Structure formats: structure tokens, C-alpha cells
C-alpha atoms as one frame of an Amber mdcrd trajectory, in Angstrom:
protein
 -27.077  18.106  14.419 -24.242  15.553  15.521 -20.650  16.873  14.962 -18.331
  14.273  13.761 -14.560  14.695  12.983 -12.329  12.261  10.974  -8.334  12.174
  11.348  -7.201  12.020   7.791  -7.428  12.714   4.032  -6.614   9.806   2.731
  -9.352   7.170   0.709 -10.338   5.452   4.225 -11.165   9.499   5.788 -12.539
  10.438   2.643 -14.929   7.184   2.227 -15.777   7.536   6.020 -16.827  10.894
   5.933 -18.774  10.305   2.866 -20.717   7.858   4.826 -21.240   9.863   7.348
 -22.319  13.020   5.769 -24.439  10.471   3.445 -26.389  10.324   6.754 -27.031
  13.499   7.064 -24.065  14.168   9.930 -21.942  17.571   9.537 -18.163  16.066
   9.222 -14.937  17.871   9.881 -12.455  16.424   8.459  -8.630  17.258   9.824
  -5.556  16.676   7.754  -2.032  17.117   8.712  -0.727  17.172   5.087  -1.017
  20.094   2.734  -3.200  17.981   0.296  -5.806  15.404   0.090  -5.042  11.553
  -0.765  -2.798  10.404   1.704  -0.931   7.743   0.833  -2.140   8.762  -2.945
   0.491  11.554  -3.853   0.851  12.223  -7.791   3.080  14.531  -9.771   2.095
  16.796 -12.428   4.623  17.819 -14.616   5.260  20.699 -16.624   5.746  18.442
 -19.599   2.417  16.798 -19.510   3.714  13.529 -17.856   2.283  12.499 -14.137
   3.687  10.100 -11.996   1.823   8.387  -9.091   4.656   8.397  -6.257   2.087
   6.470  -4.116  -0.477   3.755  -4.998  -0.862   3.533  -8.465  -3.221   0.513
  -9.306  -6.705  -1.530  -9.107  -7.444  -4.616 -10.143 -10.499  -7.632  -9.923
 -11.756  -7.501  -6.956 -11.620  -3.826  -5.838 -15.285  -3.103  -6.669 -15.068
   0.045  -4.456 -12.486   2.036  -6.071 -13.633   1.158  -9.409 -17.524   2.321
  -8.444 -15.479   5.574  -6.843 -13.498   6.438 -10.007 -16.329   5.615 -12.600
 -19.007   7.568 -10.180 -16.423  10.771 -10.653 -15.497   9.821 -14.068 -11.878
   9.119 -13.485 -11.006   6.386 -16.101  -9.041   3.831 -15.847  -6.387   1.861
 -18.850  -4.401  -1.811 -18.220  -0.906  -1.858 -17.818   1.257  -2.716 -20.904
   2.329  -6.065 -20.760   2.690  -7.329 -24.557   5.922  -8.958 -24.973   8.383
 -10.861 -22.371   9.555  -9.923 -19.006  12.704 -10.219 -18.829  13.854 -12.549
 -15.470  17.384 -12.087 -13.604  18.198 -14.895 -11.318  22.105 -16.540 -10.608
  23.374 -14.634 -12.719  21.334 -15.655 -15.610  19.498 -13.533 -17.711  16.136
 -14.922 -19.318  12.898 -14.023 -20.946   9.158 -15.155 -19.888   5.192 -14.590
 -19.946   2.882 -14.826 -17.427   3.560 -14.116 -13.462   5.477 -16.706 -12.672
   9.155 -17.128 -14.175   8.984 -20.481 -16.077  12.453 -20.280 -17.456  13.694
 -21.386 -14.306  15.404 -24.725 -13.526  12.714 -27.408 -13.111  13.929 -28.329
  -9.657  13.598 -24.753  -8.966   9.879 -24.125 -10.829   8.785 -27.863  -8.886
  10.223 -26.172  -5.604   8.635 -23.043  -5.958   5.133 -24.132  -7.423   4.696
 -26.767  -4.690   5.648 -23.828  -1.922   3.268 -21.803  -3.459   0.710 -24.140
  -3.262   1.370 -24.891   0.219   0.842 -20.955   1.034  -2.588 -20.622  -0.656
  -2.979 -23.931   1.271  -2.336 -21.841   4.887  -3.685 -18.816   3.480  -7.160
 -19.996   3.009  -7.402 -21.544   6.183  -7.175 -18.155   7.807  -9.431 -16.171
   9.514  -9.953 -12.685   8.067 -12.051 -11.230  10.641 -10.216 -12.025  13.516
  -6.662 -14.356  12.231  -5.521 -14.294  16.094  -8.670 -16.855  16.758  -7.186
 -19.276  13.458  -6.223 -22.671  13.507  -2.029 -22.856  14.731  -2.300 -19.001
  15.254  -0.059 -18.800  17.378   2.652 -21.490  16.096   1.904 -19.192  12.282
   2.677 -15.601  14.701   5.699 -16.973  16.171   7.490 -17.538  12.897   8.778
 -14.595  10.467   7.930 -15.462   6.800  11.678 -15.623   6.692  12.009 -18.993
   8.781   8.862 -20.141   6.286  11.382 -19.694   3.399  13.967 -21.654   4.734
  11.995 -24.381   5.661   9.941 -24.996   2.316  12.313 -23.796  -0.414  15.211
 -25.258  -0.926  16.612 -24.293  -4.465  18.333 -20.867  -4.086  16.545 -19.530
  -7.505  12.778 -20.797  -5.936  14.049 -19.270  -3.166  15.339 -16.003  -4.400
  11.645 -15.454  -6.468   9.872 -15.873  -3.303  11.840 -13.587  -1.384  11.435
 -10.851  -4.272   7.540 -11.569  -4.012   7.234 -11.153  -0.483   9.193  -7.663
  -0.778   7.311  -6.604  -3.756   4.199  -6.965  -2.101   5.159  -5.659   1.683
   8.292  -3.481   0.768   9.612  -5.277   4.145  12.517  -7.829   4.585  10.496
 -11.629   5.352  12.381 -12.083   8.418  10.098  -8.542   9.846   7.101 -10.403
   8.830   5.080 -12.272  10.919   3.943 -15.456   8.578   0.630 -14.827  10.091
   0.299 -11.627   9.057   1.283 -12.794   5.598  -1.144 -15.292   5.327  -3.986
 -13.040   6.373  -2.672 -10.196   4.209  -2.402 -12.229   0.917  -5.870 -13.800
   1.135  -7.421 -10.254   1.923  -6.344 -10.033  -1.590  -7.561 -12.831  -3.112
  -4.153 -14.463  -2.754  -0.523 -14.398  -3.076  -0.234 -14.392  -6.841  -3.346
 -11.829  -6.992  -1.276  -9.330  -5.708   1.919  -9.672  -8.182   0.025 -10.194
 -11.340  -0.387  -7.381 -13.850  -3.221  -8.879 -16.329  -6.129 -10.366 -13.716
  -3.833  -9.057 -10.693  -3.384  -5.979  -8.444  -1.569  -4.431 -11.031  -3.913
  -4.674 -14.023  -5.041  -1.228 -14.179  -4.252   2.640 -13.713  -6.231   5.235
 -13.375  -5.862   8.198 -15.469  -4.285  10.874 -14.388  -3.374   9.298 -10.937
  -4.480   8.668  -8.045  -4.214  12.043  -5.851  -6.536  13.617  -8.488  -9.107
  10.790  -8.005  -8.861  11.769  -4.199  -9.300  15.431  -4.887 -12.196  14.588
  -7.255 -13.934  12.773  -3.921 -13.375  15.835  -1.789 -15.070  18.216  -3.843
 -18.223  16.071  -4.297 -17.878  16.165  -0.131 -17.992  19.484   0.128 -20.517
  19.868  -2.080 -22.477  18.478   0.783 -21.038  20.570   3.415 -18.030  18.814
   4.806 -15.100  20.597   5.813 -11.987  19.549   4.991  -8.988  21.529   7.162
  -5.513  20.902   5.979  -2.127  21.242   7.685  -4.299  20.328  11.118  -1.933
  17.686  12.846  -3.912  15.807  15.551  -1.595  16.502  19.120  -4.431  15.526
  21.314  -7.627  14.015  21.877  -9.521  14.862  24.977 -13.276  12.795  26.319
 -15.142  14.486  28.411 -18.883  14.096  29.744 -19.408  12.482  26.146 -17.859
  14.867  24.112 -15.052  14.779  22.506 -12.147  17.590  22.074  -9.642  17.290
  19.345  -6.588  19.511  19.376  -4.215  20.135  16.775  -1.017  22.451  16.653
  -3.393  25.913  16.391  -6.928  24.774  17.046  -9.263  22.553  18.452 -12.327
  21.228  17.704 -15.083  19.782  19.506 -17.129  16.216  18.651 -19.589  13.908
  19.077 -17.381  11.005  18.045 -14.360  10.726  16.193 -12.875   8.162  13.287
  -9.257   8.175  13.400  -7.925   6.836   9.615  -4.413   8.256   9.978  -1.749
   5.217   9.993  -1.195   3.525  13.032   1.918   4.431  13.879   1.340   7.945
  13.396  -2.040   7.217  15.385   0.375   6.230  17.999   1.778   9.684  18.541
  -1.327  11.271  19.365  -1.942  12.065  23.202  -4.996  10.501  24.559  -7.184
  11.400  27.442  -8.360   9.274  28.546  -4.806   7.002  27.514  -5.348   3.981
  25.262  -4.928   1.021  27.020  -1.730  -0.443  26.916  -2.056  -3.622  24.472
  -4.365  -1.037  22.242  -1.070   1.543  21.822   1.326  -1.257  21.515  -1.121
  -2.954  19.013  -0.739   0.745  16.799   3.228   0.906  17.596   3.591  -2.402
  16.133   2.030  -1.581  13.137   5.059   0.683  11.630   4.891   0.747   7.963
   7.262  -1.098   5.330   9.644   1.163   3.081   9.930   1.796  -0.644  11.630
   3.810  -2.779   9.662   4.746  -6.341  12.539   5.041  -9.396  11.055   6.649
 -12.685  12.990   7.092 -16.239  11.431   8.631 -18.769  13.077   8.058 -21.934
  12.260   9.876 -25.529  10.013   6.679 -27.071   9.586   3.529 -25.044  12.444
   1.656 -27.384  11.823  -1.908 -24.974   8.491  -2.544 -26.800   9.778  -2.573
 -30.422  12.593  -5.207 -29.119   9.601  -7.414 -27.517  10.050  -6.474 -24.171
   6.870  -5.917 -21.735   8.740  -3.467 -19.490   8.368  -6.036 -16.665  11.629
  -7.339 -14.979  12.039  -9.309 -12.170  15.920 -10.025 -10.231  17.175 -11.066
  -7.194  19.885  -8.371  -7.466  19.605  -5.291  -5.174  18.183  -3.198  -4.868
  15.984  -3.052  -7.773  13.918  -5.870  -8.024  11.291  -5.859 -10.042   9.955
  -2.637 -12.441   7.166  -2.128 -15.032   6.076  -0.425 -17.933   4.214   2.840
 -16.673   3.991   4.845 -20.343  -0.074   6.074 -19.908  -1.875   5.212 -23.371
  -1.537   7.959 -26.238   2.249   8.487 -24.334   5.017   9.160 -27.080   7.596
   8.841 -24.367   8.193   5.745 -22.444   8.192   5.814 -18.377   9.722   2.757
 -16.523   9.167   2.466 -12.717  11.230   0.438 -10.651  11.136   0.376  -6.624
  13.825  -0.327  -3.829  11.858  -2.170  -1.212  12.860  -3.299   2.649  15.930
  -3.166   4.001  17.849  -1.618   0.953  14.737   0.674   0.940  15.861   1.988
   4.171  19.755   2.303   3.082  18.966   3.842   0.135  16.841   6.484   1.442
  19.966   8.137   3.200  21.651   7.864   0.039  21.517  11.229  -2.817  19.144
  11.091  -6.007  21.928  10.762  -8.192  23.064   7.549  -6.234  19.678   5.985
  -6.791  19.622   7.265 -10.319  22.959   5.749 -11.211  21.977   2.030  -9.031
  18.343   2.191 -11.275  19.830   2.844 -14.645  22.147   0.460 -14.008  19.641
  -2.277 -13.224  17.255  -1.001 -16.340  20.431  -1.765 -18.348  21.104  -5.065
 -17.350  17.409  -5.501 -18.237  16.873  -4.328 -21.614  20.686  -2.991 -22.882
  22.402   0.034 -23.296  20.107   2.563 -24.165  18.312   2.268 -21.424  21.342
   4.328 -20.036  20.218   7.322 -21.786  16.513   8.647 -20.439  15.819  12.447
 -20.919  15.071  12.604 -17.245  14.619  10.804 -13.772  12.502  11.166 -11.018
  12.161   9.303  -7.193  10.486   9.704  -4.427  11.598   8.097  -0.821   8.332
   7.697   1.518  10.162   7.189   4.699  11.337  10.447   4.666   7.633  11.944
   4.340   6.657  12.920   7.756   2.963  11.726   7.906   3.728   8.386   6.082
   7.373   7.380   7.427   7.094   4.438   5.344   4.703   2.056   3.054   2.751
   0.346   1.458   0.880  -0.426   4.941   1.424  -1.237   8.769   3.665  -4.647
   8.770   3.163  -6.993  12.043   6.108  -8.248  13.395   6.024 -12.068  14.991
   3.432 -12.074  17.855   1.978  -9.088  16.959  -1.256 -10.686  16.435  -2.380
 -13.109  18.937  -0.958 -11.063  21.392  -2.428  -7.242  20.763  -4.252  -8.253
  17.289  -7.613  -7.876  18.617  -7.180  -4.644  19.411  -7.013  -3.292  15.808
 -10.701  -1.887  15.351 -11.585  -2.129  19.315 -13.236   1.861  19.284 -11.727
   3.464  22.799 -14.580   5.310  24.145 -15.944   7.449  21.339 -12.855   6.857
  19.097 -13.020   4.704  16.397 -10.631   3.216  13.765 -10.349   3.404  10.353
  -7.239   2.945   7.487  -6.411   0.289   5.110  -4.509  -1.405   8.148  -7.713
  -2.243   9.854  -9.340  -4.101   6.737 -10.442  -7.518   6.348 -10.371  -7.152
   2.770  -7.369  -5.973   0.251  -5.647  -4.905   3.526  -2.807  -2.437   2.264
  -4.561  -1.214  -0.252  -6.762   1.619  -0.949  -9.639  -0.519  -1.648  -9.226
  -1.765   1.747  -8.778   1.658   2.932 -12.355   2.650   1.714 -13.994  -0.341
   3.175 -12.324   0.414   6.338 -13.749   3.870   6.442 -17.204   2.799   5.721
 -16.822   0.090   8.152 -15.743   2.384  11.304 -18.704   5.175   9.769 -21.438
   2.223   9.976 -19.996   2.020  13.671 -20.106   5.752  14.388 -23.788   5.757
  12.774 -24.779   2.414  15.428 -24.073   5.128  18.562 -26.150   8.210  16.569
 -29.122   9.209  18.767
């Protein structure tokens, strides 16, 4: 029988070797973490209450993850978004429904509707498959999403929503962005505002109990069929030989007819080839380093924002916190509000203590819905550029040229080395329903080479 190893535990390892053991292949797969789910990593608590420190939601258009968690009976509830969100921008506090802050100026809501327009307009005119090969590619690589701000907004509150957008959905500063990138990563997603909406959005649903569990859930059924999942195996080195391959971790190695690597690419980057990867292939993963978020939870005795009318949703163009929601799970007497630091202030603020972010997030959940949001029986964060096999999220983030210079090197297999993770998607890239489309992608390439 063919031996077959995947790098990683995340959803795009776990759907890969599903696919492959589907097949009837034995699959090893080798994990440098001490747990399953990757990017997934959700806290039980001795109170009851979990948080999801990593990716939290689903919405339309995800058909895999919502097959995966119904086919292991993981259910899923929609966010709570009765009442307003409450909108910070200038200096001036407001109060709106919907996705799109409407209480704004009308030079600034003409401004930023017409710009937003404008980027489905690009967006769509993309090609997902291979965007280096799109019309202008290389005019849309050379320029950050940054210099696209400047150009097409003009009022500084149009302006200051779009910037909070583009952080919210890449946790990276727009002027580390390749407009490009941006383009093809929105439409992957069914667009820009697909991604930032709660209620027909990204955002619309949870699943219960997290996500890590949903993971765990998919390993077991795995197993069940005789994969082998081996963690705290980090990858050092991979070795092809007389068409074989040998993969060699800290303590062990193991031996291969092929191999689907789904760690991130810049932690793909680090692992020693032999053969090397050719050059534009390793600069290709180097380029791909991840953006950086901060997750900021208070949990207060009784969610007291809903009985004033508030959703739980804010959105501000002060730093660092941005934007934070309503995460109380149904049946929840106690009220949880989640708020990220994204980007640049990310990064500064991951060097800072916990009782420096807790102070800068109460203080923004204050200016949001009053005073007693000062008081929450506890807080909780969790910085992912300080985890060591994630240094960063949500996903890989091109800088300008990245891809019509070393783009099509993305899911180019090197020998008997293929490529899976959310990064190498062409649909809902960055998220873990592009992960799991990724892995059965590379494991329907693996499966074209079986004898």
C-alpha cells in the first residue's frame, strides 16, 4: 500500500488526509503543535465559557465546513446582532444597522459607496485561478492597497472606514498589501462586503463549542480509518531520493511515497529541502508571512449592551481597537465581547503586558457602550504572533509584486511535494473553508501520481 504523509493538523491536513485515506492510502499525518486544528485553537474554561482564540466563524458560501460540522454533528448558532452598532469616526459617536455605517456625512457615504463599487468593479475582473495572468496585473501588483486609498477616497471618515475594513479583514496595515492580492482575496470570498458582514456575511455563524473541537471531532473519524496522527513532530527536513521520499523531524523520520505540505508558508519556508526549492518557489513561501492580530475578550456578569439596544458591534477609527462583536453563545447568562488589535498596532501591542491590552480594550468598550462596560468579571487575550507555528494571522499577506513575479509558484508540487493551506485556495482564501478545499485539491493531485 502507498505511504503518504501530510505536514499539518490544521482543516487543510485534516481534509487532505481524509481524501486520501478515503482512497484507500495509509496517511501519516505530522504535527508540530501539541494539538489538532491549527490555526483553530479554543479555550475551555473551568466556568463553562469557551473562547475561539482562532477562527471563529462560517458563513454563505462555505458549503464545506458546514457539510464537515453537520456530518460530525457540531452545530452551529448566528451571531447576535439585534439592535445598533454603535460607529466611532472624528470624534463622533453614532448609532447604525446594517454593514455599512450610514450615519456618516453624505459626502463621506457618496465617497465611500462609489469606492466600493469601484473595488467589486476590479475585484470581479480578476482571475482566481491564476490573478498574475489578469487584466493590468501587474500595474494592480505594483500598488499597495494603501496608494488605492489615497487615490479614490477623499473624505477622511470614507477613508478612515475603508482602512478599518481592509485591517479587519487582513489584520495587516494597506500599505503591506499588494492591491492585487486584495482584489483576488476579497472575491475568493464572494466580495469585499461578504467578508465584514455578520447576517449573510463571513461572520453570520459560530459553531458550538468552537472550532478546535470541530477539528478534533475530524481526527477521530480519521483514525477510525487508520490514519496516524503524530503530534509535537516539527518537519526539519525533507529528503527525495530514487522516488521516495524521507521526512525528518526533531526525533524521527519517516519515509513516503509523496508528501502534502499544509503547514503555512512561511513556516513551510523553514523546512530544509533536498533537493532545494527553486529559488522563485522559496521566495514565493517567504513572501507569504502572515498578518497579526490580537483577540481581546470581556466577559461581564449579563450582557447589559442588549437591554440598552446595542448589537455588541462597534466599529472606530481609533487604535487599536477597531471593531468588536457580540460573542455571548445562545442559552449564555453572561455576556462575552471580543474585540481585536489588527496590523501594525497588532505588532506593538504584542510586546506590550495583558494588563496593558486589558486597560487599552476596556477603555475602547467604554467609549462604546458607557461605563459599565469598565467592570467585566474577567478578561482574556491571546497574541498569535507570539505562537511559534503560526507567527501571525489570519493568512499569508502578499506584499506588492509578490504575484506576477513568484505567484505562480503557489501550488507548483516540487518533485513529489505538494501544497496545501488556506493560502493556496482559489476560493475563501484565508479561511478555513478555503483551507479544506485546498487540502482536497493538493490530495486529488497526490491521487493523479497513485500507481
Amino acid at each position: 500500500m502507498e505511504e503518504y504523509i501530510v505536514i499539518g493538523a490544521g482543516f487543510s491536513g485534516l481534509a487532505a488526509a481524509d481524501a486520501l485515506s478515503a482512497a484507500g492510502k495509509r496517511v501519516t499525518i505530522l504535527e508540530a503543535r501539541d494539538r489538532v486544528g491549527g490555526r483553530a485553537r479554543t479555550e475551555q474554561l473551568p466556568d463553562g465559557i469557551w473562547l475561539d482564540y482562532g477562527g471563529q466563524w462560517l458563513g454563505p458560501g462555505q458549503t464545506e465546513m458546514y457539510a464537515l460540522a453537520q456530518k460530525l454533528g457540531h452545530s452551529t448558532w448566528p451571531m447576535f446582532v439585534r439592535g445598533y452598532v454603535r460607529s466611532i469616526y472624528s470624534g463622533v459617536a453614532g448609532r447604525y444597522k446594517g454593514s455599512i455605517p450610514y450615519n456618516l456625512p453624505v459626502a463621506a457615504q457618496l465617497n465611500l459607496g462609489l469606492s466600493i463599487a469601484r473595488w467589486y468593479w476590479q475585484s470581479f475582473r480578476i482571475d482566481l485561478d491564476a490573478p498574475w495572468t489578469s487584466n493590468h496585473a501587474g500595474a494592480l501588483d505594483a500598488m499597495s492597497v494603501g496608494d488605492w486609498i489615497r487615490r479614490q477616497l477623499s473624505h477622511p471618515d470614507a477613508r478612515s472606514v475603508f482602512r478599518v475594513v481592509i485591517e479587519s479583514v487582513f489584520a495587516a496595515h494597506p500599505d503591506d498589501i499588494s492591491l492585487l492580492h486584495a482584489l483576488h482575496y476579497t472575491r475568493s470570498g464572494n466580495g469585499l462586503m461578504s467578508l465584514v458582514e455578520s447576517s449573510g456575511g463571513a461572520q453570520q455563524d459560530r459553531v458550538q463549542r468552537g472550532m478546535q473541537p470541530l477539528a478534533e471531532s475530524y481526527l477521530g473519524t480519521l483514525e477510525q480509518r487508520g490514519v496516524v496522527c503524530r503530534l509535537n513532530q516539527a518537519v526539519q527536513r525533507i529528503d527525495q531520493r530514487n522516488g521516495a521520499v524521507q521526512v525528518h523531524t526533531r526525533s524521527e523520520q519517516f519515509s513516503a511515497d509523496r508528501v502534502i505540505c499544509a503547514a503555512p508558508p512561511a513556516l513551510a519556508a523553514d523546512i530544509s529541502y533536498d533537493p532545494p526549492l527553486p529559488d522563485d518557489k522559496l521566495t514565493c513561501l517567504k513572501n507569504l508571512a502572515p498578518g497579526c492580530a490580537i483577540k481581546c475578550f470581556a466577559v461581564y456578569d449579563r450582557p447589559f449592551w442588549r437591554s440598552q439596544g446595542w448589537s455588541g458591534s462597534a466599529v472606530s477609527d481609533v487604535a487599536p481597537i477597531h471593531v468588536c462583536f457580540d460573542v455571548t453563545p445562545p442559552g449564555e447568562s453572561r455576556g462575552i465581547l471580543m474585540g481585536f488589535i489588527e496590523g501594525r498596532d497588532a505588532v506593538e501591542y504584542s510586546e506590550k503586558t495583558p494588563e496593558q491590552r486589558r486597560d487599552k480594550y476596556l477603555d475602547a468598550l467604554v467609549s462604546f457602550f458607557g461605563p459599565e462596560a469598565r467592570r467585566p468579571v474577567a478578561y482574556y487575550d491571546h497574541t498569535w504572533r507570539h505562537d511559534e507555528w503560526a507567527r501571525g494571522c489570519y493568512a499569508g499577506i502578499a506584499p506588492p509584486g509578490h504575484w506576477t513575479s513568484v505567484g505562480h509558484q503557489l501550488r507548483a508540487p516540487h518533485g513529489r511535494i505538494h501544497w496545501a493551506g488556506t493560502e493556496t485556495s482559489t476560493h475563501w482564501t484565508g479561511y478555513f473553508e478555503g483551507a479544506v478545499r485546498a487540502g482536497k485539491r493538493a490530495a486529488a493531485e497526490v491521487l493523479g501520481h497513485s500507481r
